[in-house]
Coordinates of C-alpha atoms in Angstrom, one line a residue:
M1 CA 23.7 55.6 47.6
I2 CA 21.0 52.9 47.6
T3 CA 17.6 54.5 47.3
V4 CA 13.9 53.7 47.7
L5 CA 11.6 56.0 45.7
G6 CA 14.5 58.5 45.3
T7 CA 15.3 58.6 49.1
N8 CA 18.3 57.1 50.8
F9 CA 17.1 53.7 52.0
I10 CA 18.2 54.2 55.6
L11 CA 16.3 57.5 55.9
F12 CA 13.3 55.9 54.1
F13 CA 13.0 53.1 56.7
F14 CA 13.7 55.6 59.5
N15 CA 10.8 57.7 58.3
I16 CA 8.6 54.6 58.0
A17 CA 9.4 53.9 61.7
G18 CA 7.7 57.2 62.6
S19 CA 10.5 59.8 62.4
N20 CA 8.2 62.3 60.7
L21 CA 6.0 62.3 63.8
R22 CA 8.8 63.7 66.0
H23 CA 7.1 67.1 65.9
S24 CA 3.7 65.8 67.0
H25 CA 2.1 64.7 70.2
I26 CA 2.1 61.1 69.1
Y27 CA 4.2 58.9 71.4
I28 CA 6.5 56.5 69.6
S29 CA 9.5 55.0 71.5
Y30 CA 12.1 52.6 70.1
G31 CA 12.8 51.1 73.6
G32 CA 15.7 51.8 76.0
F33 CA 18.3 49.9 73.9
L34 CA 17.7 51.3 70.5
E35 CA 17.2 54.8 71.8
R36 CA 20.9 54.9 72.7
F37 CA 21.6 54.8 69.0
L38 CA 18.5 56.3 67.2
I39 CA 16.4 59.2 68.2
S40 CA 12.8 58.2 68.5
P41 CA 9.9 60.6 68.0
A42 CA 9.2 60.4 71.8
Q43 CA 12.8 61.4 72.5
H44 CA 12.8 64.3 70.2
Q45 CA 9.6 65.6 71.8
I46 CA 11.6 65.7 75.1
H47 CA 14.0 68.2 73.3
H48 CA 11.0 70.6 73.0
S49 CA 9.8 70.2 76.6
V50 CA 9.4 73.3 78.7
A51 CA 10.5 71.4 81.8
T52 CA 13.8 72.7 83.2
H53 CA 15.4 69.3 83.5
H54 CA 14.8 68.7 79.8
Y55 CA 16.8 71.7 78.7
D56 CA 19.7 70.8 76.3
R57 CA 18.6 67.2 75.9
N58 CA 18.4 65.0 72.8
F59 CA 20.0 67.3 70.2
G60 CA 20.2 64.4 67.6
T61 CA 17.9 64.3 64.6
V62 CA 18.6 60.7 63.6
L63 CA 21.5 59.4 65.7
A64 CA 21.4 59.3 69.5
I65 CA 25.0 58.2 70.0
W66 CA 26.4 61.8 70.2
D67 CA 23.9 62.7 72.9
W68 CA 24.9 59.5 74.7
I69 CA 28.6 60.3 74.5
G70 CA 28.0 63.9 75.4
G71 CA 25.8 63.3 78.3
S72 CA 22.7 65.0 76.9
L73 CA 20.7 61.8 76.2
E74 CA 17.3 61.4 77.8
L75 CA 15.4 58.2 77.2
A76 CA 11.6 58.3 76.6
K77 CA 9.3 57.4 79.4
R78 CA 5.7 56.3 78.7
D79 CA 4.1 57.9 81.7
Q80 CA 5.8 61.2 81.2
A81 CA 3.5 64.2 80.6
L82 CA 5.2 66.8 78.4
K83 CA 4.4 70.4 77.6
F84 CA 6.0 71.8 74.5
G85 CA 7.4 75.2 73.7
I86 CA 9.1 77.7 76.0
D87 CA 8.0 79.6 79.1
E88 CA 6.9 83.2 78.8
K89 CA 10.0 84.3 80.8
Q90 CA 12.2 82.7 78.1
D91 CA 10.5 84.3 75.2
A92 CA 12.9 87.0 74.0
G93 CA 11.0 87.8 70.8
H94 CA 11.5 86.8 67.3
D95 CA 12.1 90.0 65.4
L96 CA 15.2 90.5 63.2
K97 CA 17.1 92.5 65.7
T98 CA 16.7 89.8 68.4
L99 CA 17.5 86.9 66.0
Y100 CA 20.6 88.4 64.3
L101 CA 22.1 91.0 66.7
S102 CA 21.4 89.7 70.2
P103 CA 23.7 86.7 70.0
F104 CA 26.7 88.9 69.2
R105 CA 25.8 91.4 71.9
E106 CA 25.4 88.6 74.5
A107 CA 28.6 86.9 73.4
W108 CA 30.6 90.2 73.8
Q109 CA 29.0 90.9 77.2
A110 CA 29.9 87.4 78.3
L111 CA 33.5 87.9 77.2
L112 CA 33.9 91.4 78.9
R113 CA 32.0 90.6 82.1
P114 CA 34.9 89.1 84.0
I115 CA 37.1 92.1 83.4
F116 CA 34.8 94.8 84.8
K117 CA 33.0 92.8 87.4
E118 CA 34.3 94.1 90.8
N119 CA 37.6 94.9 89.1
R120 CA 39.3 91.7 90.4
L121 CA 42.6 90.3 89.1
M122 CA 41.1 86.8 89.0
S123 CA 38.5 88.2 86.5
F124 CA 41.3 89.4 84.2
V125 CA 42.9 86.0 84.5
T126 CA 39.5 84.5 83.5
F127 CA 39.4 86.8 80.5
V128 CA 42.9 85.8 79.4
N129 CA 42.0 82.1 79.8
K130 CA 38.9 82.7 77.6
W131 CA 41.1 84.4 75.0
R132 CA 43.4 81.5 75.0
A133 CA 40.5 79.1 74.7
A134 CA 39.2 81.1 71.7
R135 CA 42.6 80.9 70.0
L136 CA 42.6 77.1 70.7
L137 CA 39.2 76.8 69.1
L138 CA 40.4 78.8 66.1
L139 CA 43.4 76.4 65.7
I140 CA 41.1 73.4 66.0
G141 CA 38.9 74.9 63.3
L142 CA 41.8 75.5 61.0
A143 CA 43.0 71.9 61.6
F144 CA 39.5 70.6 60.6
A145 CA 39.6 72.8 57.5
A146 CA 42.9 71.3 56.6
V147 CA 41.6 67.8 57.0
A148 CA 38.5 68.7 55.0
G149 CA 40.9 70.0 52.2
V150 CA 42.7 66.7 52.2
A151 CA 39.4 64.8 52.1
S152 CA 38.3 66.9 49.2
S153 CA 41.4 66.2 47.3
V154 CA 40.9 62.5 48.0
G155 CA 37.3 62.8 46.8
A156 CA 38.6 64.2 43.5
N157 CA 39.6 60.6 42.7
E158 CA 36.0 59.5 43.0
L159 CA 33.3 59.8 40.3
N160 CA 29.6 59.6 40.9
I161 CA 27.5 58.3 38.0
Y162 CA 23.8 58.4 37.5
S163 CA 23.0 55.7 34.9
H164 CA 19.9 54.5 33.0
R165 CA 22.0 51.7 31.5
Q166 CA 21.8 48.4 33.3
P167 CA 24.7 47.6 35.6
F168 CA 26.0 44.6 33.6
L169 CA 26.1 46.8 30.5
I170 CA 28.4 49.4 31.9
K171 CA 30.4 47.6 34.6
P172 CA 33.1 46.5 32.2
F173 CA 33.7 50.1 31.2
L174 CA 33.8 51.3 34.8
D175 CA 36.3 48.5 35.8
A176 CA 38.5 49.4 32.8
Y177 CA 38.5 53.1 33.7
T178 CA 39.3 52.3 37.4
E179 CA 42.1 50.0 36.4
K180 CA 43.5 52.7 34.1
T181 CA 43.2 55.7 36.4
G182 CA 42.7 54.4 39.9
T183 CA 39.5 56.4 40.2
K184 CA 36.8 54.9 42.4
I185 CA 33.4 55.0 40.7
N186 CA 30.0 55.0 42.5
V187 CA 26.9 54.4 40.5
V188 CA 23.2 55.0 40.9
Y189 CA 21.2 52.8 38.6
A190 CA 17.5 53.5 37.7
S191 CA 15.4 53.1 34.6
K192 CA 13.3 56.1 35.5
G193 CA 13.3 59.1 37.8
L194 CA 16.9 60.2 37.6
A195 CA 16.2 63.5 36.0
Q196 CA 13.6 64.3 38.7
R197 CA 16.1 63.3 41.3
L198 CA 18.7 65.7 39.9
L199 CA 16.2 68.5 39.8
S200 CA 15.3 67.9 43.5
E201 CA 18.9 67.7 44.5
G202 CA 19.9 70.9 42.8
D203 CA 23.4 72.2 43.5
R204 CA 23.7 69.6 46.3
S205 CA 23.7 66.7 43.9
P206 CA 26.6 64.4 44.1
A207 CA 26.3 63.4 40.4
D208 CA 29.2 63.9 38.1
V209 CA 28.2 62.0 35.0
I210 CA 24.9 61.1 33.4
L211 CA 24.7 58.0 31.2
T212 CA 21.5 57.2 29.2
V213 CA 20.3 54.7 26.6
D214 CA 18.8 56.9 23.9
I215 CA 18.5 60.4 22.5
A216 CA 15.1 61.0 24.0
R217 CA 16.4 60.7 27.6
L218 CA 19.5 62.7 26.8
H219 CA 17.3 65.5 25.5
V220 CA 15.3 65.5 28.8
Y221 CA 18.5 66.3 30.7
A222 CA 19.6 69.0 28.3
D223 CA 16.1 70.5 28.2
K224 CA 15.9 70.7 32.0
E225 CA 19.4 72.3 32.0
L226 CA 20.9 69.4 34.0
L227 CA 24.0 69.1 31.9
A228 CA 27.1 71.3 31.8
P229 CA 28.7 72.3 28.4
V230 CA 32.0 70.5 27.8
E231 CA 35.1 71.8 26.2
S232 CA 37.2 68.9 25.0
E233 CA 39.1 68.5 21.8
I234 CA 39.2 64.8 22.2
L235 CA 35.4 64.5 22.3
L236 CA 35.0 66.9 19.4
A237 CA 37.4 64.8 17.3
S238 CA 36.0 61.4 18.4
V239 CA 32.2 62.1 18.1
P240 CA 30.9 63.2 14.7
E241 CA 29.0 66.4 14.7
H242 CA 25.6 64.8 14.0
L243 CA 26.0 62.6 17.0
R244 CA 26.5 65.3 19.7
D245 CA 24.6 68.2 21.2
P246 CA 25.0 71.5 19.3
D247 CA 26.0 73.1 22.6
N248 CA 28.3 70.1 23.5
K249 CA 26.2 69.2 26.6
W250 CA 25.9 65.6 25.6
F251 CA 27.8 63.1 23.4
A252 CA 27.0 59.8 21.8
F253 CA 29.2 56.9 22.9
S254 CA 27.7 54.1 20.8
K255 CA 25.2 53.6 18.0
R256 CA 22.5 51.0 17.6
A257 CA 20.7 50.3 14.2
R258 CA 16.9 49.9 14.0
I259 CA 16.8 47.0 11.6
I260 CA 14.3 44.5 10.2
A261 CA 14.4 40.8 11.3
V262 CA 12.7 38.3 8.9
A263 CA 12.0 34.6 9.3
K264 CA 14.5 32.5 7.4
T265 CA 11.6 30.4 6.2
A266 CA 9.8 33.4 4.7
E267 CA 11.5 33.7 1.4
D268 CA 9.2 36.5 0.1
A269 CA 9.9 38.7 3.2
H270 CA 13.6 38.8 2.2
S271 CA 12.5 41.2 -0.6
I272 CA 12.0 44.0 1.9
S273 CA 14.6 46.7 1.4
R274 CA 13.1 49.8 3.0
Y275 CA 11.1 50.7 6.1
E276 CA 8.4 52.0 3.8
D277 CA 7.9 48.4 2.5
L278 CA 6.4 47.4 5.8
A279 CA 3.2 49.3 5.0
D280 CA 2.6 47.2 1.9
P281 CA -0.8 45.4 2.4
K282 CA 0.8 42.1 1.2
W283 CA 2.4 41.8 4.7
K284 CA -1.0 42.0 6.5
G285 CA -1.0 39.8 9.6
R286 CA 2.8 39.1 9.3
I287 CA 4.5 41.8 11.3
C288 CA 5.3 42.0 15.0
S289 CA 6.3 45.1 16.9
R290 CA 6.7 46.5 20.4
P291 CA 4.4 49.5 21.2
G292 CA 5.0 52.5 19.0
S293 CA 5.3 54.9 21.9
H294 CA 8.4 53.2 23.1
V295 CA 11.4 55.5 22.7
Y296 CA 13.0 53.2 20.0
N297 CA 10.0 53.2 17.7
R298 CA 9.1 56.9 18.5
A299 CA 12.7 57.8 17.3
L300 CA 12.1 55.8 14.1
V301 CA 8.9 57.6 13.5
A302 CA 10.6 61.0 14.1
S303 CA 13.3 60.1 11.5
F304 CA 10.5 59.4 9.1
I305 CA 9.0 62.8 9.7
D306 CA 12.4 64.4 9.1
A307 CA 12.6 62.5 5.8
V308 CA 9.1 62.6 4.3
E309 CA 7.0 65.0 6.5
V310 CA 4.1 64.2 8.9
E311 CA 1.3 63.2 6.5
K312 CA 3.3 60.5 4.7
T313 CA 4.7 59.3 8.0
Q314 CA 1.2 58.8 9.4
E315 CA 0.2 56.9 6.2
W316 CA 3.2 54.6 6.8
A317 CA 2.5 54.1 10.5
Q318 CA -1.2 53.3 9.7
G319 CA 0.0 50.7 7.1
V320 CA 2.3 49.1 9.6
M321 CA -0.5 48.9 12.2
D322 CA -2.8 47.3 9.6
N323 CA -0.2 44.6 9.0
L324 CA 0.4 43.6 12.6
A325 CA -0.1 39.9 13.5
R326 CA -1.0 40.8 17.1
R327 CA -1.3 43.9 19.2
P328 CA 2.0 45.7 19.9
Q329 CA 3.6 44.1 23.0
G330 CA 6.9 43.0 24.6
N331 CA 10.5 44.2 23.9
D332 CA 12.6 43.5 20.9
R333 CA 13.6 40.1 22.2
A334 CA 9.9 39.1 22.3
Q335 CA 9.6 40.0 18.6
V336 CA 12.4 37.6 17.6
K337 CA 10.8 35.0 19.8
A338 CA 7.5 35.5 18.1
I339 CA 9.1 34.9 14.7
F340 CA 10.6 31.7 16.0
E341 CA 7.2 30.6 17.3
G342 CA 5.5 31.3 13.9
V343 CA 3.4 34.2 15.2
C344 CA 4.8 36.5 12.5
D345 CA 7.5 36.7 9.9
I346 CA 8.8 40.2 10.2
A347 CA 9.8 42.5 13.1
I348 CA 11.5 45.8 13.8
I349 CA 14.4 45.4 16.3
N350 CA 17.5 47.1 17.5
N351 CA 20.6 45.2 16.2
Y352 CA 22.1 44.6 19.6
Y353 CA 19.2 42.4 20.7
Y354 CA 20.1 40.0 18.0
G355 CA 23.7 40.0 19.2
K356 CA 22.6 39.3 22.8
L357 CA 20.3 36.5 21.7
N358 CA 22.9 35.0 19.3
T359 CA 25.5 34.7 22.1
S360 CA 23.1 34.0 25.0
E361 CA 23.9 31.4 27.6
K362 CA 20.3 30.1 27.2
P363 CA 20.1 27.6 24.3
E364 CA 16.5 28.6 23.5
Q365 CA 17.4 32.2 22.9
R366 CA 20.2 31.2 20.5
E367 CA 17.5 29.2 18.6
W368 CA 15.4 32.3 18.4
A369 CA 18.3 34.2 16.8
A370 CA 19.0 31.4 14.4
A371 CA 15.5 31.6 13.1
V372 CA 15.9 35.1 11.6
D373 CA 17.9 37.0 9.0
L374 CA 18.7 40.7 9.3
I375 CA 17.9 43.5 6.8
F376 CA 19.5 46.9 7.0
P377 CA 16.9 49.1 5.4
N378 CA 17.0 52.1 3.0
Q379 CA 20.5 51.4 1.6
D380 CA 19.6 53.1 -1.7
D381 CA 18.4 56.4 -0.1
R382 CA 18.8 57.9 3.4
G383 CA 20.3 54.9 5.1
T384 CA 19.3 52.8 8.2
H385 CA 18.0 54.7 11.2
M386 CA 20.4 54.9 14.1
N387 CA 19.9 55.7 17.7
I388 CA 22.6 56.2 20.4
S389 CA 23.6 55.6 23.9
G390 CA 25.3 58.7 25.4
G391 CA 25.8 61.0 28.3
G392 CA 27.2 64.2 29.7
V393 CA 28.6 66.0 32.7
A394 CA 26.1 66.8 35.4
K395 CA 25.6 70.6 35.8
H396 CA 26.5 70.7 39.5
S397 CA 29.4 68.2 39.3
K398 CA 32.1 68.9 41.9
N399 CA 34.6 66.9 39.9
K400 CA 34.1 68.2 36.3
E401 CA 37.7 67.5 35.1
E402 CA 37.5 63.8 36.1
A403 CA 34.0 63.6 34.6
V404 CA 35.3 64.9 31.2
R405 CA 38.2 62.5 31.3
F406 CA 35.7 59.7 31.8
L407 CA 33.6 60.8 28.8
E408 CA 36.8 61.0 26.8
F409 CA 37.7 57.5 27.8
L410 CA 34.3 56.2 26.6
T411 CA 35.2 57.4 23.1
S412 CA 38.7 55.9 23.2
K413 CA 39.6 52.8 21.1
E414 CA 39.6 50.6 24.3
A415 CA 36.1 51.6 25.3
Q416 CA 34.7 51.7 21.8
E417 CA 35.8 48.1 21.2
L418 CA 34.1 47.1 24.5
Y419 CA 30.8 48.6 23.2
G420 CA 31.0 46.2 20.3
A421 CA 32.3 43.1 22.1
I422 CA 30.0 43.3 25.1
N423 CA 26.9 45.3 24.0
Y424 CA 26.9 44.6 20.2
E425 CA 26.7 48.4 19.5
Y426 CA 28.6 50.2 16.8
P427 CA 31.4 52.6 17.6
V428 CA 30.8 56.4 17.2
N429 CA 34.5 57.1 16.9
P430 CA 35.3 57.0 13.1
A431 CA 38.9 55.9 13.9
V432 CA 37.7 52.7 15.5
P433 CA 36.7 49.8 13.1
V434 CA 33.5 47.9 13.5
P435 CA 34.0 44.8 15.7
Q436 CA 34.3 41.5 13.9
E437 CA 31.0 40.1 15.2
L438 CA 29.0 43.1 13.9
A439 CA 31.0 43.3 10.7
A440 CA 29.9 39.7 10.0
W441 CA 26.3 41.0 9.7
G442 CA 27.2 43.1 6.8
E443 CA 28.3 46.7 6.0
F444 CA 25.5 49.3 5.7
K445 CA 24.8 52.9 5.1
E446 CA 23.7 54.9 8.1
D447 CA 21.1 57.7 8.2
Q448 CA 23.2 60.9 8.8
M449 CA 20.4 63.1 10.1
P450 CA 21.5 65.1 13.2
I451 CA 20.5 62.9 16.1
A452 CA 19.2 66.0 18.0
R453 CA 16.4 66.3 15.4
I454 CA 14.9 63.1 16.8
A455 CA 14.3 64.8 20.1
D456 CA 12.9 67.9 18.4
L457 CA 10.5 65.8 16.4
A458 CA 9.5 63.4 19.1
P459 CA 6.3 65.3 20.1
Q460 CA 5.0 65.2 16.5
A461 CA 6.0 61.5 16.3
Q462 CA 4.1 60.7 19.4
K463 CA 1.0 62.4 18.0
V464 CA 1.3 60.2 14.8
I465 CA 1.6 57.1 17.0
D466 CA -1.4 58.1 19.1
R467 CA -3.6 58.8 16.0
V468 CA -3.0 55.4 14.4
G469 CA -3.2 53.6 17.8
W470 CA 0.3 52.0 17.6

């Protein structure tokens, strides 16, 4: 399942080696040795030769080994002149009657010919032998069908996941689920392009589960109708209504708070209590931020629009821009580092970045975290803005029951505790307490706005961001 630009990596390099030129006049040979394993463009061109001795040669599209085993392999020859197509005598026409009816007529004639030709007993024996052969082929076909059925049942114990989340962030969950159920899990990781891949794969897609890192990406999958609605009492009980899709196509599995980090040395900055305070001119030249168009900040702006409407949101965003110490850049870790280095005193970050820095194996990153205090904004009104990680069942999943069981596992106590212990994210399941590490940062009130509203308001939020140049 390794891919390059959305294509299986073996086929990608096979095409780079000239495979797409097999239906051209361009001669590309892989040499006598490789051509016993892989069909070169020159070999496939032989398949289309009008020469009689080239009939029924090189059936393979990628692999040559079956032709080699079956005796139909023909190696390419540099000095061989080829004419492509079929002779006029062979051309039986390409109308619907010829294409769809003639094969049945010819097969029937071939079956009956031995009976009526010269009325010989041997011909009847030949017919009987053919009938026996046909029954044998039928039995072989049924046997293959039975094997395929067994293979299918075995495949039911496998789960294919398309994930935007980095491997190290979800591997502990996958290992825990495999240990618990015995299910083998295959994962395709990509930061971008998975929705387009699902669209191109259509009902042939092997994906069973989609995992993403924020509401914006979840909305893309739902909007493109790439997720299947799920009926699960466990998910409905474990995930609060405002943290799941109204049609139950996606569910939140963890929460992350968009908080304010301030330098411990900046005593006046500790007076900040609301996001709105960041637009105050007294913080001019003292704020750092990643670009506003990033999904984390765009979601925050969308939550502002939900709370105070577009005009006031734009005034706030302009005020934040006017107070920046440098142009928007870097990720949330870079903002904490900038505070440590004295570039600024205030930054907007996701809470789990602080957790990662605070427990990092790199001493310098622990120093960055030690340089800041955390503020959970808007505790006297709407609460701190929250975003989510989440996922759903792929629309064309061949293993929906197992996919739903996996989603249910992600909302279980075991998995919810893992989200806190490993990723420093808050549990969505109200029955699961906040992990000790996160609880030590303080209790806080969360914004309860329906998370789906963020996706609805994202286009307006982006316009605000563009207008102020964030």
